[in-house]
mmCIF file of C-alpha atoms and ligand atoms in Angstrom:
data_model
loop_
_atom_site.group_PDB
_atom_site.id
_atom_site.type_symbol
_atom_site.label_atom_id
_atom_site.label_comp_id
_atom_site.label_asym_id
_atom_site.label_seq_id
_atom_site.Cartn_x
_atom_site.Cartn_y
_atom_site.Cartn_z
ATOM 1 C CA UNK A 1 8.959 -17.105 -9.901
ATOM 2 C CA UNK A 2 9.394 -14.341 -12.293
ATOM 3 C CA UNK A 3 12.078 -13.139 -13.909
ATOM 4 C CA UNK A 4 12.721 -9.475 -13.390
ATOM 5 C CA UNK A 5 15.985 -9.352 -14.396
ATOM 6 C CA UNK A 6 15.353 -8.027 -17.769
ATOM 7 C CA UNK A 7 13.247 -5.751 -17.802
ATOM 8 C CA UNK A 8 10.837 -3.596 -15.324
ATOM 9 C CA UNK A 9 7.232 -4.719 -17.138
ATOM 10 C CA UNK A 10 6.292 -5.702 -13.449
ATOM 11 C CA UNK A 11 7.604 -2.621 -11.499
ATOM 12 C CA UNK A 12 4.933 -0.227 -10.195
ATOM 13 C CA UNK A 13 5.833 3.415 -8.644
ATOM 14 C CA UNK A 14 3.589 3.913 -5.136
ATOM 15 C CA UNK A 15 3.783 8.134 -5.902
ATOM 16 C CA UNK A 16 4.459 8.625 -2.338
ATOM 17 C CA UNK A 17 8.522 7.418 -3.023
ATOM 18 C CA UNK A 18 9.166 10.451 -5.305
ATOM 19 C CA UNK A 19 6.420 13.494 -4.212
ATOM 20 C CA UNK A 20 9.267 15.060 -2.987
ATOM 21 C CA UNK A 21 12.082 15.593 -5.524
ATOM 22 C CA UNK A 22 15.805 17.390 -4.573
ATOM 23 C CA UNK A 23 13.241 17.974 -1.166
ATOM 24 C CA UNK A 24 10.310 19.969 -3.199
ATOM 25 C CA UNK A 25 7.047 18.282 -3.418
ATOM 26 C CA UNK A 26 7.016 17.132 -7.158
ATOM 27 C CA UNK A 27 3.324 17.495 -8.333
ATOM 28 C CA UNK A 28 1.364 13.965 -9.785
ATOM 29 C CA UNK A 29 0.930 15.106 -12.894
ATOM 30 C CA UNK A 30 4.778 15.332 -13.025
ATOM 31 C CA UNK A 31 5.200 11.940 -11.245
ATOM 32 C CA UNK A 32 3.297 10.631 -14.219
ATOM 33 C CA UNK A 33 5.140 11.756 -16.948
ATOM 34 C CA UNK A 34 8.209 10.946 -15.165
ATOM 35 C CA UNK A 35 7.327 7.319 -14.718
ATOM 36 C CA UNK A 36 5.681 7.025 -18.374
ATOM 37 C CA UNK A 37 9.063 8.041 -19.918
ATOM 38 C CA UNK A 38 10.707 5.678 -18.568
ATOM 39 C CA UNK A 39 8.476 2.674 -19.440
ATOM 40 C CA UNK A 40 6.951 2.158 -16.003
ATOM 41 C CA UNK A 41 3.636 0.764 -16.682
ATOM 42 C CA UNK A 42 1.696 1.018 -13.191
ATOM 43 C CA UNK A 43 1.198 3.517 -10.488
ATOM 44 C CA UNK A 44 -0.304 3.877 -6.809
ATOM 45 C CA UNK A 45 -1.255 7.564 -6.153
ATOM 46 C CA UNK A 46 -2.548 8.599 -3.017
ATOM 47 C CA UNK A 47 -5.416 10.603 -2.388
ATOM 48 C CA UNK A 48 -3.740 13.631 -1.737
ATOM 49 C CA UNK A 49 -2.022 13.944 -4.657
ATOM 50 C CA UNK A 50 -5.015 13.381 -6.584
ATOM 51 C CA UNK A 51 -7.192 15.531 -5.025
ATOM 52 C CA UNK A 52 -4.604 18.031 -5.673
ATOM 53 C CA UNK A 53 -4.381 17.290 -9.139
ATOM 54 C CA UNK A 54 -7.478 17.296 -9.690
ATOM 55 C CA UNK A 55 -9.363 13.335 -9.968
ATOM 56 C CA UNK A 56 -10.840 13.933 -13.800
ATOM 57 C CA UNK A 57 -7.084 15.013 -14.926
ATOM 58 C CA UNK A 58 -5.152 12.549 -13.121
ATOM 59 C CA UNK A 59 -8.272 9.937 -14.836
ATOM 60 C CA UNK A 60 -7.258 11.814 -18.139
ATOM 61 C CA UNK A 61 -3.562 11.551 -17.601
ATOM 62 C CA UNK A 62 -3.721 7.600 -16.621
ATOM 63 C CA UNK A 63 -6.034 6.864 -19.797
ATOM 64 C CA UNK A 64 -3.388 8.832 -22.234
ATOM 65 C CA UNK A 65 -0.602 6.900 -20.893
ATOM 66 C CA UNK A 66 -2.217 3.560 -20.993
ATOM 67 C CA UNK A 67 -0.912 3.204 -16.936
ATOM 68 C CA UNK A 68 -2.669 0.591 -14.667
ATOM 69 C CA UNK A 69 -3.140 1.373 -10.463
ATOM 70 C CA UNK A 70 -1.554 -1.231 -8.679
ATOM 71 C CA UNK A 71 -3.380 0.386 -5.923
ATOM 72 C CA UNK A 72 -5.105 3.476 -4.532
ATOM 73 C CA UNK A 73 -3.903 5.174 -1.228
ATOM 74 C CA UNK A 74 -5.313 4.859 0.628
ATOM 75 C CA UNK A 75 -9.149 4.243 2.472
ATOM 76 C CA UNK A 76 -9.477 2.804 6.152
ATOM 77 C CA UNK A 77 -9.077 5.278 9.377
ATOM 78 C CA UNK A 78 -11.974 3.278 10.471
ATOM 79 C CA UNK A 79 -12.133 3.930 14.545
ATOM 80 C CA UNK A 80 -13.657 6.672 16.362
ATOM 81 C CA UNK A 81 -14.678 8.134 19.453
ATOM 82 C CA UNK A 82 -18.105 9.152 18.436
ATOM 83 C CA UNK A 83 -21.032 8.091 16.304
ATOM 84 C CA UNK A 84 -20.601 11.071 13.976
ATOM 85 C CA UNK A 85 -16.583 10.304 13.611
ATOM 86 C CA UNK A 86 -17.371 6.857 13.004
ATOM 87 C CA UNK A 87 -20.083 8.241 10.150
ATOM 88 C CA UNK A 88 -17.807 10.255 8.677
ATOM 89 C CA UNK A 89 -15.251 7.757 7.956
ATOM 90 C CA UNK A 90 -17.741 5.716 5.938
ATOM 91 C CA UNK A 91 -18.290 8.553 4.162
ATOM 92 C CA UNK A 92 -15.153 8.941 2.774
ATOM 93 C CA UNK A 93 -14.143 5.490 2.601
ATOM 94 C CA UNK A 94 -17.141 5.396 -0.043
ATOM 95 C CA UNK A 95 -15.510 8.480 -1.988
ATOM 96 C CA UNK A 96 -12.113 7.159 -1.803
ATOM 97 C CA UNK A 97 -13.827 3.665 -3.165
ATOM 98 C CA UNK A 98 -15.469 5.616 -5.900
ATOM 99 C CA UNK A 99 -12.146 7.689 -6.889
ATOM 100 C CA UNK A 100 -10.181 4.380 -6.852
ATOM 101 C CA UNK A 101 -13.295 2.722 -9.304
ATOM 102 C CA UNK A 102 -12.537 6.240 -11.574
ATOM 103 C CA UNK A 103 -9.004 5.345 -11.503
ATOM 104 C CA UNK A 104 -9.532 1.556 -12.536
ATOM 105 C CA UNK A 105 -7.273 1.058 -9.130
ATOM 106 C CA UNK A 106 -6.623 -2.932 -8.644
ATOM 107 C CA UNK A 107 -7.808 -2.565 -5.304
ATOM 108 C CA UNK A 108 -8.118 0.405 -2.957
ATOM 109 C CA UNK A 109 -5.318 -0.274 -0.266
ATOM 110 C CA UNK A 110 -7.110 -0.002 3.538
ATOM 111 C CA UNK A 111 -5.194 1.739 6.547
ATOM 112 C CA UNK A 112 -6.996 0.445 9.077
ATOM 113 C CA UNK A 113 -6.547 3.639 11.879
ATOM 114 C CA UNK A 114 -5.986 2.204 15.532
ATOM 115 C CA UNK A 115 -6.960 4.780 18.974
ATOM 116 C CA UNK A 116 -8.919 7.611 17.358
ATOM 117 C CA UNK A 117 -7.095 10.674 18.257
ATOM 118 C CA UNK A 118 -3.442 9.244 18.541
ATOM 119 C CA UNK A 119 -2.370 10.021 15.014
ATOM 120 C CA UNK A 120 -2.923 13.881 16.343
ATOM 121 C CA UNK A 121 -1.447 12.918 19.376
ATOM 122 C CA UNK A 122 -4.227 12.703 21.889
ATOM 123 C CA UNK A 123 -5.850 9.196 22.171
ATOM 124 C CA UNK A 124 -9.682 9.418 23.535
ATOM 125 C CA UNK A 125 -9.066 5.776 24.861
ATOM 126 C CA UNK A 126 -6.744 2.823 25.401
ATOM 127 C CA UNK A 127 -9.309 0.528 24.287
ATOM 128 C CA UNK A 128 -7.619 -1.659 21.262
ATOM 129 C CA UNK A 129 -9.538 -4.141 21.136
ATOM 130 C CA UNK A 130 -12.470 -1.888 20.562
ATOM 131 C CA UNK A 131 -11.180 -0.133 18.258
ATOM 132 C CA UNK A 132 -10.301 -3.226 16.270
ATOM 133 C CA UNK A 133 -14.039 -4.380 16.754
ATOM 134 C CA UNK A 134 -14.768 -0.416 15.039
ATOM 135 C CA UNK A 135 -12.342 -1.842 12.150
ATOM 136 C CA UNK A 136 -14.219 -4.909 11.723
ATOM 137 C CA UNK A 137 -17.204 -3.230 11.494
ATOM 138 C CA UNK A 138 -16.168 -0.269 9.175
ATOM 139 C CA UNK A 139 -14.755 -2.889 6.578
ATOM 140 C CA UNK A 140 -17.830 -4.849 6.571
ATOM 141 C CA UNK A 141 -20.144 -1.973 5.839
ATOM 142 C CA UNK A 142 -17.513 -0.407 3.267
ATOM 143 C CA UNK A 143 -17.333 -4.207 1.787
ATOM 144 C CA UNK A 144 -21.218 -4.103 0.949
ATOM 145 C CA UNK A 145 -20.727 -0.725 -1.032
ATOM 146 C CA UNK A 146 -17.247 -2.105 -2.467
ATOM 147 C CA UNK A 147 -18.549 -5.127 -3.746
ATOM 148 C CA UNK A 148 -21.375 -3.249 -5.186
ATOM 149 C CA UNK A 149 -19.350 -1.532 -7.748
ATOM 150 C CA UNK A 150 -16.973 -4.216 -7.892
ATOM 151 C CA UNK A 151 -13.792 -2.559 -6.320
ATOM 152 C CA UNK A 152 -11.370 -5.191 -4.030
ATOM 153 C CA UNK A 153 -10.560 -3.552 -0.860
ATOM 154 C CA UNK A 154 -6.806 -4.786 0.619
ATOM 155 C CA UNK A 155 -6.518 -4.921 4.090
ATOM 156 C CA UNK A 156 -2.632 -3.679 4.595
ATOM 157 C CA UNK A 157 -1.328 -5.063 7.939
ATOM 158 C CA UNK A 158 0.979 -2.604 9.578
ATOM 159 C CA UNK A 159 3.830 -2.907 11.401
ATOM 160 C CA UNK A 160 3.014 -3.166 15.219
ATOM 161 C CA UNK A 161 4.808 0.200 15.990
ATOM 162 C CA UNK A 162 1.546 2.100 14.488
ATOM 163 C CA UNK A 163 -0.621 0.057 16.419
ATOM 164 C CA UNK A 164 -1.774 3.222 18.066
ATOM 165 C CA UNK A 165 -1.539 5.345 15.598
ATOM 166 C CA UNK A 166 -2.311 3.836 11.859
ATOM 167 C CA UNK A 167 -3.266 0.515 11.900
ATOM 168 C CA UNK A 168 -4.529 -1.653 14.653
ATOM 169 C CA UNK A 169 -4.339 -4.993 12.200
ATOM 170 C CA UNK A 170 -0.582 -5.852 12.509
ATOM 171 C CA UNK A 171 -0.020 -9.366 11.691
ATOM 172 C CA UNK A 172 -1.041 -11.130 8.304
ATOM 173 C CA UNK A 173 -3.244 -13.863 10.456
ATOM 174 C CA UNK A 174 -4.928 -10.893 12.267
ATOM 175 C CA UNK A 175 -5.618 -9.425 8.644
ATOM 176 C CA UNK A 176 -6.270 -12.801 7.244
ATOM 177 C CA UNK A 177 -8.891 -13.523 10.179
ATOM 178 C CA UNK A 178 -10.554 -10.376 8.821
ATOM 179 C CA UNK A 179 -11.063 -11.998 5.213
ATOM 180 C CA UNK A 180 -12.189 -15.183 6.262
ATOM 181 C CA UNK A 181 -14.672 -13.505 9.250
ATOM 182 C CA UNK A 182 -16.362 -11.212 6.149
ATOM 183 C CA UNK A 183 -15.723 -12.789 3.113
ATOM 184 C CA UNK A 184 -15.871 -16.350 3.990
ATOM 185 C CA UNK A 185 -16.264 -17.709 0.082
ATOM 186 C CA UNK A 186 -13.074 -16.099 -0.869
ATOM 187 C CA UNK A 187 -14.950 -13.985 -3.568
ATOM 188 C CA UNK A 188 -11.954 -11.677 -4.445
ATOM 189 C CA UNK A 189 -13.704 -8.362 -2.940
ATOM 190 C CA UNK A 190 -11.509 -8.994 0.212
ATOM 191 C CA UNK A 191 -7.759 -9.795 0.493
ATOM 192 C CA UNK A 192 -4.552 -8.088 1.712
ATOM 193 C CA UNK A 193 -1.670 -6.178 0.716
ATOM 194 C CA UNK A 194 1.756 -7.445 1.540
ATOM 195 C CA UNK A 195 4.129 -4.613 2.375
ATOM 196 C CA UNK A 196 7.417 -6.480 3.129
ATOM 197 C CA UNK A 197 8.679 -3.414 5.280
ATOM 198 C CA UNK A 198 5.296 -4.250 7.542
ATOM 199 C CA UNK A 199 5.561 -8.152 7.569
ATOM 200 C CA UNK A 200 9.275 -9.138 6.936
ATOM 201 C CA UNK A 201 10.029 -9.800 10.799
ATOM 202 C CA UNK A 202 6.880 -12.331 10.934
ATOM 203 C CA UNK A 203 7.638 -15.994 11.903
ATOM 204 C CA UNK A 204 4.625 -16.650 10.879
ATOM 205 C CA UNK A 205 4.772 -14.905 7.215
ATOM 206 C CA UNK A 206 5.566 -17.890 4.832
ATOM 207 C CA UNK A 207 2.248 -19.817 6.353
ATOM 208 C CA UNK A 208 -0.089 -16.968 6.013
ATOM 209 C CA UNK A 209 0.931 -16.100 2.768
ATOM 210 C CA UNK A 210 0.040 -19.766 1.637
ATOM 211 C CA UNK A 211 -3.684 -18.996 3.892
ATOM 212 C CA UNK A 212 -4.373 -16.290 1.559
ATOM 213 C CA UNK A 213 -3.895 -18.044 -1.528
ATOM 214 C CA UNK A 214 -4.047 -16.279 -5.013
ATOM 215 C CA UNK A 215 -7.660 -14.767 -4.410
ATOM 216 C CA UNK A 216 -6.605 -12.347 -1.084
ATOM 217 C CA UNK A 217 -2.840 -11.366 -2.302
ATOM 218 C CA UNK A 218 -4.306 -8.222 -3.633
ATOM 219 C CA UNK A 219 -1.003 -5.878 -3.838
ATOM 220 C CA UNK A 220 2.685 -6.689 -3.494
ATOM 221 C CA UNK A 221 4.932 -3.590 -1.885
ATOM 222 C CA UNK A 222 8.532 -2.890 -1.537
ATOM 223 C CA UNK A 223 11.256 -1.294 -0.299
ATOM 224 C CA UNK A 224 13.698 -2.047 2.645
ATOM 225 C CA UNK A 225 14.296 -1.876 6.476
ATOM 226 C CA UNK A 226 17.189 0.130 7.358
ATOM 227 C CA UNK A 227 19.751 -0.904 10.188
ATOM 228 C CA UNK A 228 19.233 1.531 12.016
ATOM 229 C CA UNK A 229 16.413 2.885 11.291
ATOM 230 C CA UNK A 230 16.437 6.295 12.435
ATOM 231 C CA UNK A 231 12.384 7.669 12.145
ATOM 232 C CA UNK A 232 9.806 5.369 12.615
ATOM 233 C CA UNK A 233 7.524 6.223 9.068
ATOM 234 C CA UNK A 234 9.954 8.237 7.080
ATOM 235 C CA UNK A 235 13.089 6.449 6.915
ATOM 236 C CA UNK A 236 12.043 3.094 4.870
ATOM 237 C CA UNK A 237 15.425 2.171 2.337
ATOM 238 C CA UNK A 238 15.601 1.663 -1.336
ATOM 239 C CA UNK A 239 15.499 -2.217 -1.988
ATOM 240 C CA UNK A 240 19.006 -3.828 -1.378
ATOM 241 C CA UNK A 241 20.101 -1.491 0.904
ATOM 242 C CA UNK A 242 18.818 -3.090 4.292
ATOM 243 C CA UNK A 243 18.145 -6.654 5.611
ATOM 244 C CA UNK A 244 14.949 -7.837 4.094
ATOM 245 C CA UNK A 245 15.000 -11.266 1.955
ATOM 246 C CA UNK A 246 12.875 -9.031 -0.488
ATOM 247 C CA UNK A 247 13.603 -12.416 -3.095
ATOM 248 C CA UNK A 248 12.405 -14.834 -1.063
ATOM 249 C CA UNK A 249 9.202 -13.440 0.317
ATOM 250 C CA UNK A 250 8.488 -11.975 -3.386
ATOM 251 C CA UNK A 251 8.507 -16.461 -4.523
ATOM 252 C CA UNK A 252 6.335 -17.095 -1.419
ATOM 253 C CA UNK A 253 3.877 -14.663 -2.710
ATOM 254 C CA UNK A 254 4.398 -15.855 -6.507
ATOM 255 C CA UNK A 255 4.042 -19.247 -5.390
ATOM 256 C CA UNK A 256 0.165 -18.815 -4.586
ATOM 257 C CA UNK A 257 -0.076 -17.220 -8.140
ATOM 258 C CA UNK A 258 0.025 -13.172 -7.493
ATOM 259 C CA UNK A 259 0.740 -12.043 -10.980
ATOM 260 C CA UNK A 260 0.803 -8.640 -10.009
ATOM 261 C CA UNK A 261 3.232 -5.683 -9.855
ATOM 262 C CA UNK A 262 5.966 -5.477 -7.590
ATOM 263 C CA UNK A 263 4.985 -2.175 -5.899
ATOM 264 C CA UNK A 264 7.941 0.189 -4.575
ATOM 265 C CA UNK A 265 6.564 2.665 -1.356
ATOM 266 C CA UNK A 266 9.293 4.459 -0.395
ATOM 267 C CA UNK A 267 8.778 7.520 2.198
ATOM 268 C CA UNK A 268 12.222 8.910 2.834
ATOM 269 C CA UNK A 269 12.972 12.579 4.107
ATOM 270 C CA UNK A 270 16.534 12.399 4.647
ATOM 271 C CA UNK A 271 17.797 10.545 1.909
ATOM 272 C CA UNK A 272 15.447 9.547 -0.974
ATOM 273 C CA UNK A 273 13.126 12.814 -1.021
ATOM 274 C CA UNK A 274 16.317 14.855 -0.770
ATOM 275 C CA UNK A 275 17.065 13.533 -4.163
ATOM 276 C CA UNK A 276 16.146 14.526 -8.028
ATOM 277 C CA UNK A 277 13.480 12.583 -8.366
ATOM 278 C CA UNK A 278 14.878 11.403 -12.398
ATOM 279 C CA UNK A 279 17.815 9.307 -9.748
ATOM 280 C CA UNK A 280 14.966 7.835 -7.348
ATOM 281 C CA UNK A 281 13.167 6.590 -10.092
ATOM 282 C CA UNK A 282 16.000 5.421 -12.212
ATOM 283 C CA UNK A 283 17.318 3.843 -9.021
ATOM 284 C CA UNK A 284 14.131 2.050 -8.441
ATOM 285 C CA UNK A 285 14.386 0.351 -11.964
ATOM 286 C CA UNK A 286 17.844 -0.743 -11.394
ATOM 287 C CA UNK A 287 17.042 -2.197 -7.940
ATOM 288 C CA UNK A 288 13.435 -4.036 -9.044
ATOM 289 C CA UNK A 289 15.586 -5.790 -11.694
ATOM 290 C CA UNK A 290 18.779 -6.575 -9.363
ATOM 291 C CA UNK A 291 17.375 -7.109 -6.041
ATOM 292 C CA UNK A 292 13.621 -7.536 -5.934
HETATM 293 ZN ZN1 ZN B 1 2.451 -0.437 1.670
#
């Protein structure tokens, strides 16, 4: 296992944990700068952010600062209650593929979706298990166009309390299944991302990390789960300050070979977006070397 206690080579920034700063959104062109002076050597923007940035100067800005993408956020949102829904996903799973190949992104990181509607609030059905078959589906026609231009796509299982409305893969085997129903030969164009907050509570995690071997650990992501936790997506803690064995599953992982950066995703209104974003990132130094 790596040593991180000397320096932060292997610490990435997802943007998301400081677009807010002292509880203002902080632009990604400032994110940038603010991670480049302080040595961080990777990034994971999210679409938003670049889009409002503008994708040829955030391209520009990456190049000048020699930073690598430990990810792009994010593609997926697969399910849908229609033909033309379902169409229009693809389409702009293929643009966020093609931003993320622009970006030289690792891998683009995949949000599955779950019930089409419920992220708005009104599910069209309570049909799951269809909508996972819609998931299976979207990721094997993305996968074609993926391969194509060489860009890995990372299946991120979520947590099963956005089954409905984010992600209907929830479980590492579930995601895992995925891989090895579509990518059977283990080519690299398919794998996962391991969000501890997502997959720290799963008996089953130590195993299916050792199924996905080296060629499906895709992208490594950190932060911690809060006792209590008081909103279910915006309250995730700054490593070290809530009860995952961030250590432990960080050697199961390094123990297949990932080699990659340790990736903090942090989305905090009350605490961490409330502060200066120059403390959040400083903070997130001092934790990946003490903690992670
Ligand atoms: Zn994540």
């Amino acid at each position: 296992m790596r040593d991180f206690s000397q320096d932060h080579r292997w610490l990435s920034i997802n943007t998301a944990t400081v677009r807010r700063s002292g509880g203002q959104e902080l632009p990604l062109p400032a994110i940038i700068e603010a991670c480049a002076e302080r040595g961080i050597r990777a990034i994971s923007p999210w679409r938003d952010q670049v889009h409002a940035a503008g994708l040829a100067d955030v391209s520009r800005m990456v190049r000048e600062h020699g930073l690598a993408l430990s990810g792009y956020c994010r593609g997926g949102m697969f399910p849908a209650a229609d033909a033309a829904g379902l169409q229009a996903a693809h389409d702009d799973n293929r643009r966020a593929v093609d931003e993320a190949r622009e970006l030289n992104a690792a891998c683009l990181v995949l949000v599955v979706g779950g019930l089409p509607g419920a992220l708005q609030g009104r599910a069209a059905h309570k049909d799951i298990a269809g909508a996972r078959e819609q998931v299976r589906e979207g990721i094997a026609t993305l996968l074609e166009y993926a391969r194509g231009v060489g860009m890995p796509l990372a299946i991120e299982p979520l947590h099963p309390m956005y089954a409905a409305d984010r992600a209907c893969v929830n479980t590492m085997e579930q995601a895992l299944d995925l891989c090895d129903a579509l990518d059977p030969r283990r080519s690299g164009a398919l794998g996962v991302a391991v969000d501890v907050y997502h997959v720290w509570w799963d008996p089953k995690l130590q195993q299916q990390i050792a199924r996905a071997g080296k060629e499906r650990l895709l992208a490594f992501h950190v932060c911690d789960w809060l006792t209590p936790t008081t909103d279910l997506l915006n309250d995730r803690g700054m490593m070290g300050d809530g009860v995952i064995d961030i250590p432990r599953i960080r050697g199961w992982v390094e123990a297949q070979g990932f080699a990659g950066f340790s990736e903090v995703e942090i989305f905090s209104t009350g605490n961490w977006w409330q502060r200066p974003h120059a403390e959040v990132l400083d903070t997130c130094i001092a934790r990946h070397r003490s903690v992670v």
